[in-house]
CSV table of N, CA and C in Angstrom, one decimal:
chain,number,residue,atom,x,y,z
A,162,MET,N,118.9,233.9,-47.0
A,162,MET,CA,119.1,234.2,-45.6
A,162,MET,C,118.2,233.3,-44.7
A,163,GLN,N,118.7,233.0,-43.6
A,163,GLN,CA,118.0,232.1,-42.6
A,163,GLN,C,117.4,232.9,-41.5
A,164,ALA,N,116.3,232.4,-40.9
A,164,ALA,CA,115.7,233.1,-39.8
A,164,ALA,C,114.9,232.0,-39.0
A,165,THR,N,114.3,232.4,-37.9
A,165,THR,CA,113.5,231.5,-37.1
A,165,THR,C,112.1,232.1,-37.0
A,166,ALA,N,111.1,231.2,-37.3
A,166,ALA,CA,109.7,231.6,-37.2
A,166,ALA,C,109.4,232.1,-35.8
A,167,TYR,N,108.8,233.3,-35.6
A,167,TYR,CA,108.6,233.9,-34.3
A,167,TYR,C,107.1,233.9,-34.0
A,168,THR,N,106.3,234.3,-35.0
A,168,THR,CA,104.8,234.3,-34.9
A,168,THR,C,104.3,233.8,-36.2
A,169,TYR,N,103.1,233.3,-36.1
A,169,TYR,CA,102.4,232.9,-37.4
A,169,TYR,C,100.9,232.8,-37.1
A,170,ASP,N,100.1,233.5,-37.9
A,170,ASP,CA,98.6,233.5,-37.8
A,170,ASP,C,98.1,232.7,-39.0
A,171,PHE,N,97.5,231.5,-38.7
A,171,PHE,CA,97.0,230.6,-39.7
A,171,PHE,C,95.8,231.3,-40.5
A,172,GLU,N,95.0,232.1,-39.9
A,172,GLU,CA,93.9,232.8,-40.6
A,172,GLU,C,94.4,233.8,-41.6
A,173,THR,N,95.4,234.6,-41.3
A,173,THR,CA,95.9,235.6,-42.3
A,173,THR,C,97.1,235.2,-43.1
A,174,ARG,N,97.7,234.0,-42.7
A,174,ARG,CA,98.9,233.5,-43.3
A,174,ARG,C,100.0,234.5,-43.3
A,175,SER,N,100.1,235.3,-42.2
A,175,SER,CA,101.2,236.3,-42.0
A,175,SER,C,101.8,236.0,-40.6
A,176,GLY,N,102.9,236.7,-40.4
A,176,GLY,CA,103.6,236.5,-39.1
A,176,GLY,C,104.9,237.3,-39.1
A,177,SER,N,105.8,236.8,-38.3
A,177,SER,CA,107.1,237.4,-38.2
A,177,SER,C,108.2,236.3,-38.0
A,178,VAL,N,109.4,236.7,-38.3
A,178,VAL,CA,110.6,235.9,-38.1
A,178,VAL,C,111.6,236.7,-37.2
A,179,LEU,N,112.5,235.9,-36.6
A,179,LEU,CA,113.6,236.6,-36.0
A,179,LEU,C,114.8,236.3,-36.8
A,180,LEU,N,115.5,237.3,-37.2
A,180,LEU,CA,116.8,237.2,-37.9
A,180,LEU,C,117.8,236.6,-36.9
A,181,ASP,N,118.9,236.2,-37.3
A,181,ASP,CA,119.9,235.6,-36.5
A,181,ASP,C,120.5,236.6,-35.4
A,182,ASP,N,120.4,237.9,-35.7
A,182,ASP,CA,120.8,238.9,-34.7
A,182,ASP,C,119.7,239.2,-33.8
A,183,GLY,N,118.5,238.6,-33.8
A,183,GLY,CA,117.4,238.8,-32.9
A,183,GLY,C,116.4,239.8,-33.4
A,184,THR,N,116.6,240.4,-34.6
A,184,THR,CA,115.7,241.4,-35.1
A,184,THR,C,114.4,240.8,-35.6
A,185,PRO,N,113.3,241.2,-35.1
A,185,PRO,CA,112.0,240.7,-35.7
A,185,PRO,C,111.7,241.4,-37.0
A,186,VAL,N,111.2,240.6,-37.9
A,186,VAL,CA,110.8,241.2,-39.2
A,186,VAL,C,109.4,240.5,-39.6
A,187,ASP,N,108.4,241.3,-39.9
A,187,ASP,CA,107.1,240.8,-40.3
A,187,ASP,C,107.1,240.4,-41.7
A,188,PHE,N,106.2,239.4,-42.0
A,188,PHE,CA,105.9,239.0,-43.4
A,188,PHE,C,104.4,238.9,-43.6
A,189,GLY,N,104.0,239.2,-44.8
A,189,GLY,CA,102.6,239.1,-45.1
A,189,GLY,C,102.2,237.8,-45.9
A,190,ALA,N,101.0,237.7,-46.2
A,190,ALA,CA,100.5,236.5,-46.8
A,190,ALA,C,101.1,236.2,-48.2
A,191,ALA,N,101.5,237.3,-48.9
A,191,ALA,CA,102.1,237.1,-50.2
A,191,ALA,C,103.4,236.4,-50.1
A,192,ALA,N,104.2,236.8,-49.1
A,192,ALA,CA,105.5,236.1,-48.9
A,192,ALA,C,105.4,234.7,-48.5
A,193,PHE,N,104.4,234.4,-47.6
A,193,PHE,CA,104.1,233.1,-47.2
A,193,PHE,C,103.6,232.2,-48.4
A,194,ASP,N,102.7,232.7,-49.1
A,194,ASP,CA,102.2,232.0,-50.3
A,194,ASP,C,103.2,231.7,-51.3
A,195,ALA,N,104.2,232.6,-51.5
A,195,ALA,CA,105.2,232.5,-52.5
A,195,ALA,C,106.1,231.3,-52.2
A,196,GLY,N,106.2,230.9,-50.9
A,196,GLY,CA,107.1,229.8,-50.5
A,196,GLY,C,106.4,228.4,-50.7
A,197,GLY,N,105.1,228.4,-50.9
A,197,GLY,CA,104.4,227.1,-51.1
A,197,GLY,C,104.1,226.4,-49.8
A,198,LEU,N,104.2,227.0,-48.7
A,198,LEU,CA,104.0,226.3,-47.4
A,198,LEU,C,102.5,226.3,-47.1
A,199,ARG,N,102.1,225.3,-46.3
A,199,ARG,CA,100.7,225.2,-45.8
A,199,ARG,C,100.6,225.6,-44.3
A,200,LEU,N,101.7,225.4,-43.6
A,200,LEU,CA,101.7,225.7,-42.2
A,200,LEU,C,103.1,226.1,-41.7
A,201,LEU,N,103.2,226.9,-40.7
A,201,LEU,CA,104.5,227.3,-40.1
A,201,LEU,C,104.4,227.2,-38.6
A,202,ARG,N,105.4,226.5,-38.0
A,202,ARG,CA,105.4,226.4,-36.6
A,202,ARG,C,106.4,227.4,-36.0
A,203,VAL,N,106.0,228.0,-34.9
A,203,VAL,CA,106.9,228.9,-34.1
A,203,VAL,C,108.2,228.1,-33.7
A,204,GLY,N,109.3,228.7,-34.0
A,204,GLY,CA,110.6,228.0,-33.7
A,204,GLY,C,111.2,227.3,-34.8
A,205,GLN,N,110.5,227.2,-35.9
A,205,GLN,CA,111.0,226.5,-37.1
A,205,GLN,C,112.0,227.3,-37.8
A,206,ARG,N,113.1,226.7,-38.3
A,206,ARG,CA,114.0,227.4,-39.1
A,206,ARG,C,113.5,227.6,-40.5
A,207,VAL,N,113.6,228.8,-41.1
A,207,VAL,CA,113.1,229.0,-42.4
A,207,VAL,C,114.2,229.8,-43.2
A,208,ARG,N,114.0,229.7,-44.5
A,208,ARG,CA,114.8,230.5,-45.5
A,208,ARG,C,113.9,231.6,-45.9
A,209,ILE,N,114.5,232.8,-45.9
A,209,ILE,CA,113.7,234.0,-46.4
A,209,ILE,C,114.5,234.7,-47.5
A,210,GLU,N,113.7,235.3,-48.4
A,210,GLU,CA,114.3,236.3,-49.3
A,210,GLU,C,113.7,237.6,-49.0
A,211,THR,N,114.6,238.6,-49.1
A,211,THR,CA,114.2,240.0,-48.7
A,211,THR,C,114.5,241.0,-49.8
A,212,GLU,N,114.0,242.2,-49.7
A,212,GLU,CA,114.4,243.3,-50.5
A,212,GLU,C,114.4,244.5,-49.6
A,213,GLY,N,115.3,245.5,-49.9
A,213,GLY,CA,115.4,246.6,-49.1
A,213,GLY,C,116.4,246.3,-48.0
A,214,GLU,N,116.6,247.3,-47.1
A,214,GLU,CA,117.4,247.1,-45.9
A,214,GLU,C,117.0,248.0,-44.8
A,215,GLY,N,117.5,247.8,-43.6
A,215,GLY,CA,117.2,248.6,-42.5
A,215,GLY,C,115.7,248.6,-42.2
A,216,THR,N,115.2,249.8,-41.9
A,216,THR,CA,113.8,249.8,-41.6
A,216,THR,C,112.8,249.5,-42.7
A,217,SER,N,113.4,249.5,-44.0
A,217,SER,CA,112.5,249.2,-45.1
A,217,SER,C,112.7,247.8,-45.6
A,218,LEU,N,113.3,246.9,-44.8
A,218,LEU,CA,113.5,245.5,-45.1
A,218,LEU,C,112.1,244.9,-45.2
A,219,LYS,N,111.9,244.2,-46.4
A,219,LYS,CA,110.6,243.5,-46.6
A,219,LYS,C,110.9,242.1,-47.0
A,220,ILE,N,110.2,241.1,-46.4
A,220,ILE,CA,110.3,239.7,-46.7
A,220,ILE,C,109.4,239.4,-47.9
A,221,THR,N,110.0,238.8,-49.0
A,221,THR,CA,109.3,238.5,-50.2
A,221,THR,C,109.0,237.0,-50.3
A,222,LEU,N,109.7,236.2,-49.5
A,222,LEU,CA,109.5,234.7,-49.6
A,222,LEU,C,109.8,234.1,-48.3
A,223,VAL,N,109.0,233.2,-47.8
A,223,VAL,CA,109.3,232.4,-46.6
A,223,VAL,C,109.1,230.9,-47.1
A,224,THR,N,110.1,230.1,-46.8
A,224,THR,CA,110.1,228.7,-47.1
A,224,THR,C,110.9,227.9,-46.1
A,225,LEU,N,110.8,226.6,-46.1
A,225,LEU,CA,111.5,225.8,-45.2
A,225,LEU,C,113.0,225.8,-45.5
A,226,GLN,N,113.8,225.8,-44.5
A,226,GLN,CA,115.3,225.7,-44.6
A,226,GLN,C,115.6,224.3,-44.8
A,227,THR,N,116.3,224.0,-45.9
A,227,THR,CA,116.7,222.6,-46.2
A,227,THR,C,118.2,222.6,-46.4
A,228,PHE,N,118.8,221.5,-46.0
A,228,PHE,CA,120.3,221.4,-46.1
A,228,PHE,C,120.7,220.6,-47.2
């Protein structure tokens, strides 16, 4: 699934993304670390992996979107 980086805190390595429908979803340091990234810029397109759905949607991986 693709999303756009919405917020990112370098200190905690956590933040949020906007899904393509505009829904914000938070991610924690574990999801960020799983993607092997060192930095994330607001507005950057990312690929995410999730589990659950609706209000229990959880991001398990954040990495760069590559084509």
